[in-house]
XYZ file of N, CA and C in Angstrom:
327
model
N 0.821 -1.195 0.053
C -0.002 -0.010 -0.026
C 0.893 1.290 0.044
N 0.637 2.234 -0.856
C 1.311 3.439 -0.809
C 0.882 4.306 0.325
N 1.749 4.420 1.293
C 1.362 5.266 2.424
C 1.275 6.769 2.234
N 2.022 7.280 1.127
C 2.012 8.751 0.961
C 0.780 9.225 0.432
N -0.084 8.201 -0.156
C -1.407 8.725 -0.662
C -2.494 8.168 0.152
N -2.299 7.612 1.163
C -3.305 6.799 2.008
C -4.120 8.002 2.635
N -5.567 7.848 2.794
C -6.373 8.754 3.331
C -6.519 8.359 4.918
N -6.783 9.281 5.842
C -7.039 8.918 7.169
C -8.444 8.269 7.221
N -8.657 7.265 7.989
C -9.952 6.605 8.158
C -10.817 7.302 9.199
N -12.112 7.211 9.031
C -13.002 7.850 10.016
C -12.924 7.288 11.345
N -12.400 6.059 11.586
C -12.324 5.419 12.827
C -11.390 6.183 13.762
N -10.319 6.922 13.179
C -9.366 7.492 13.845
C -9.636 9.158 13.939
N -10.663 9.567 13.355
C -10.967 10.871 13.404
C -11.361 11.337 14.889
N -10.868 12.559 15.215
C -11.273 13.027 16.570
C -12.489 13.700 16.453
N -13.324 13.638 17.635
C -14.806 14.242 17.701
C -14.923 15.586 17.314
N -13.841 16.490 17.460
C -14.035 17.824 17.176
C -13.734 18.102 15.707
N -13.490 17.227 14.897
C -13.213 17.548 13.420
C -14.522 17.864 12.834
N -14.372 18.570 11.575
C -15.409 18.997 10.844
C -16.268 17.888 10.347
N -15.758 16.669 10.104
C -16.602 15.548 9.624
C -17.209 14.869 10.861
N -18.461 15.100 11.069
C -19.312 14.592 12.207
C -20.114 13.470 11.760
N -20.756 13.625 10.509
C -21.776 12.748 10.105
C -22.190 13.052 8.608
N -22.637 12.164 8.004
C -22.997 12.507 6.707
C -23.967 11.358 6.129
N -24.604 11.451 4.957
C -25.375 10.361 4.397
C -24.418 9.277 3.869
N -24.587 8.040 4.058
C -23.940 7.040 3.311
C -24.472 6.924 1.989
N -23.721 6.072 1.108
C -24.268 5.749 -0.176
C -25.617 5.254 -0.277
N -26.122 4.503 0.727
C -27.467 4.016 0.654
C -28.487 4.946 1.388
N -27.982 6.312 1.611
C -29.032 7.292 2.048
C -29.252 7.335 3.527
N -28.530 6.339 4.330
C -28.636 6.335 5.724
C -27.689 7.284 6.346
N -28.165 8.216 7.292
C -27.338 9.154 7.952
C -26.320 8.561 8.873
N -25.232 9.116 8.988
C -24.313 8.595 9.993
C -24.005 9.791 11.093
N -25.052 10.601 11.294
C -25.081 11.608 12.391
C -24.954 11.015 13.571
N -24.182 11.551 14.510
C -23.900 11.029 15.787
C -25.075 11.010 16.814
N -26.248 11.832 16.438
C -27.181 12.156 17.235
C -28.608 11.740 16.420
N -29.316 10.970 16.902
C -30.566 10.702 16.319
C -31.766 10.818 17.166
N -32.738 11.463 16.627
C -33.951 12.017 17.295
C -35.040 11.136 16.646
N -35.483 9.953 17.281
C -36.547 9.108 16.650
C -37.771 9.759 16.329
N -38.654 8.883 15.638
C -40.055 9.363 15.342
C -40.804 9.749 16.520
N -41.770 10.575 16.364
C -42.622 10.871 17.581
C -43.451 9.766 17.958
N -43.502 9.523 19.177
C -44.304 8.224 19.741
C -45.791 8.621 19.955
N -46.568 7.711 19.817
C -47.931 8.040 19.953
C -48.357 8.590 21.181
N -47.540 8.269 22.270
C -47.838 8.917 23.641
C -47.044 10.205 23.828
N -46.279 10.629 22.678
C -45.675 11.882 22.841
C -44.099 11.695 23.213
N -43.452 12.536 22.803
C -41.892 12.354 23.055
C -41.095 11.694 21.819
N -39.922 11.846 21.799
C -39.071 11.141 20.671
C -37.899 10.674 21.521
N -37.516 9.369 21.230
C -36.255 8.667 21.684
C -35.073 9.444 21.155
N -34.108 9.732 22.012
C -32.933 10.353 21.558
C -31.694 9.414 21.906
N -31.002 9.200 20.782
C -29.765 8.228 21.011
C -28.529 9.103 20.502
N -27.434 8.957 21.252
C -26.264 9.784 21.009
C -25.158 8.617 20.738
N -24.601 8.589 19.561
C -23.596 7.595 19.156
C -24.090 6.105 19.440
N -25.397 5.960 19.130
C -25.964 4.561 19.425
C -26.380 4.242 20.714
N -26.260 5.127 21.697
C -26.652 4.812 22.983
C -27.836 5.617 23.406
N -28.780 5.022 24.027
C -30.140 5.841 24.378
C -29.767 6.891 25.376
N -30.194 8.073 25.159
C -30.113 9.165 26.089
C -31.310 9.399 26.909
N -32.536 9.041 26.226
C -33.878 9.194 27.004
C -34.846 9.538 26.031
N -36.050 9.891 26.574
C -37.099 10.306 25.581
C -37.288 11.813 25.891
N -37.216 12.663 24.753
C -37.322 14.156 24.765
C -38.711 14.452 24.564
N -39.393 15.538 25.173
C -40.616 16.080 24.870
C -40.405 17.439 24.529
N -39.302 17.992 24.195
C -39.057 19.306 23.720
C -37.496 19.324 23.361
N -37.190 20.497 22.590
C -35.868 20.818 22.131
C -35.004 20.939 23.389
N -35.568 21.536 24.584
C -34.808 21.815 25.786
C -34.446 20.411 26.446
N -35.195 19.421 26.276
C -34.759 18.044 26.736
C -33.634 17.410 25.935
N -33.721 17.509 24.549
C -32.626 17.121 23.807
C -31.293 17.882 24.169
N -31.405 19.116 24.271
C -30.060 20.037 24.556
C -29.600 19.483 26.019
N -30.374 19.169 26.834
C -30.005 18.800 28.283
C -29.245 17.471 28.045
N -29.886 16.529 27.242
C -29.170 15.159 27.126
C -27.794 15.397 26.463
N -27.625 16.302 25.492
C -26.429 16.616 24.887
C -25.439 17.125 25.841
N -25.987 18.099 26.688
C -25.047 18.622 27.716
C -24.605 17.669 28.684
N -25.366 16.663 29.012
C -24.964 15.493 29.914
C -23.891 14.665 29.233
N -24.110 14.634 27.858
C -23.231 13.814 27.058
C -21.778 14.599 26.712
N -21.654 15.719 27.211
C -20.361 16.565 27.036
C -20.435 17.505 26.006
N -21.672 17.792 25.460
C -21.727 18.839 24.357
C -22.374 20.033 24.826
N -21.750 21.043 25.293
C -22.436 22.150 25.777
C -22.780 23.058 24.720
N -23.666 23.862 24.959
C -24.251 24.919 23.753
C -24.753 24.071 22.595
N -25.418 22.952 22.712
C -25.854 22.206 21.602
C -26.893 22.701 20.682
N -27.562 23.906 21.163
C -28.685 24.505 20.371
C -28.297 24.638 18.881
N -27.071 25.089 18.555
C -26.600 25.328 17.182
C -26.562 24.054 16.448
N -26.602 22.883 16.965
C -26.461 21.550 16.328
C -27.786 20.911 15.901
N -28.762 21.422 16.456
C -30.147 20.756 16.329
C -30.616 20.790 14.879
N -30.271 21.744 14.035
C -30.558 21.866 12.558
C -29.452 21.609 11.706
N -28.476 21.059 12.257
C -27.302 20.556 11.382
C -27.415 19.045 11.108
N -27.613 18.699 9.800
C -27.779 17.231 9.572
C -26.409 16.421 9.657
N -25.240 17.198 9.793
C -24.049 16.401 10.156
C -23.989 15.975 11.520
N -24.899 16.623 12.413
C -24.738 16.234 13.843
C -26.037 15.494 14.352
N -27.244 15.932 13.671
C -28.566 15.463 14.223
C -29.306 14.880 12.911
N -29.868 13.584 13.151
C -30.884 13.078 12.206
C -32.207 13.014 12.860
N -33.206 13.645 12.276
C -34.568 13.642 12.678
C -35.217 12.597 11.948
N -35.808 11.530 12.676
C -36.358 10.491 11.916
C -38.009 10.798 11.845
N -38.555 10.750 10.741
C -39.993 10.925 10.534
C -40.445 12.198 11.249
N -41.593 12.530 10.819
C -42.166 13.713 11.411
C -41.356 14.954 11.175
N -41.780 16.038 11.661
C -41.106 17.339 11.484
C -40.252 17.595 12.527
N -39.114 18.174 12.258
C -38.075 18.417 13.375
C -38.642 19.367 14.263
N -38.252 19.202 15.497
C -38.629 20.079 16.665
C -40.166 19.849 17.056
N -40.749 18.822 16.546
C -42.019 18.426 16.737
C -42.106 17.181 17.565
N -42.647 17.112 18.783
C -42.574 15.936 19.719
C -43.917 15.332 19.916
N -44.889 15.651 19.260
C -46.171 15.218 19.399
C -46.649 14.273 18.161
N -47.032 13.167 18.140
C -47.433 12.418 16.975
C -48.719 12.697 16.450
N -49.452 13.549 17.042
C -50.818 13.922 16.533
C -50.733 14.824 15.202
N -51.255 14.435 14.063
C -51.044 15.060 12.767
C -51.686 16.621 13.199
N -51.075 17.616 12.226
C -51.625 18.967 12.418
C -53.019 18.917 11.913
N -54.011 19.667 12.454
C -55.376 19.841 12.223
C -56.162 18.604 12.887
N -55.508 17.918 13.783
C -56.285 16.939 14.556
C -56.109 17.128 16.009
N -57.207 16.773 16.832
C -57.041 16.839 18.203
C -56.312 15.651 18.817
N -56.206 15.646 20.166
C -55.606 14.526 20.891
C -55.928 13.324 20.577
N -57.110 13.026 20.167
C -57.768 11.749 19.966
C -58.085 11.498 18.546
N -57.440 12.155 17.651
C -57.536 11.953 16.177
C -58.605 12.585 15.424
N -59.484 13.331 16.290
C -60.676 13.972 15.575
C -60.057 15.225 14.752
N -60.788 15.651 13.731
C -60.292 16.636 12.793
C -60.889 18.010 13.467
N -59.982 18.908 13.722
C -60.400 20.110 14.111
C -60.319 21.146 13.187
N -61.188 22.205 13.373
C -61.115 23.444 12.383
C -61.635 23.301 11.085
């Protein structure tokens, strides 16, 4: 192997480098933070590097989980797809009730 032209692998990258996450060739995100789909009972499961951090019911909860994981001032990362992957539903929405519907599925308005 020609070591002069070898590229560093992601497994040796430091966590503060610019490369934090991206979409793989199959379209799956490699973002270190995943905010799962809204649950029927409300809230979204948050995982950080594959480990469960808890269920968030607001952005404040997500930021607190990230603070506990060592990422202070995480507000700026919530809309950065290199850091956060929002699964299903709209980002920053923690209720599974579709817009225009009440808590029990009835159509409002």
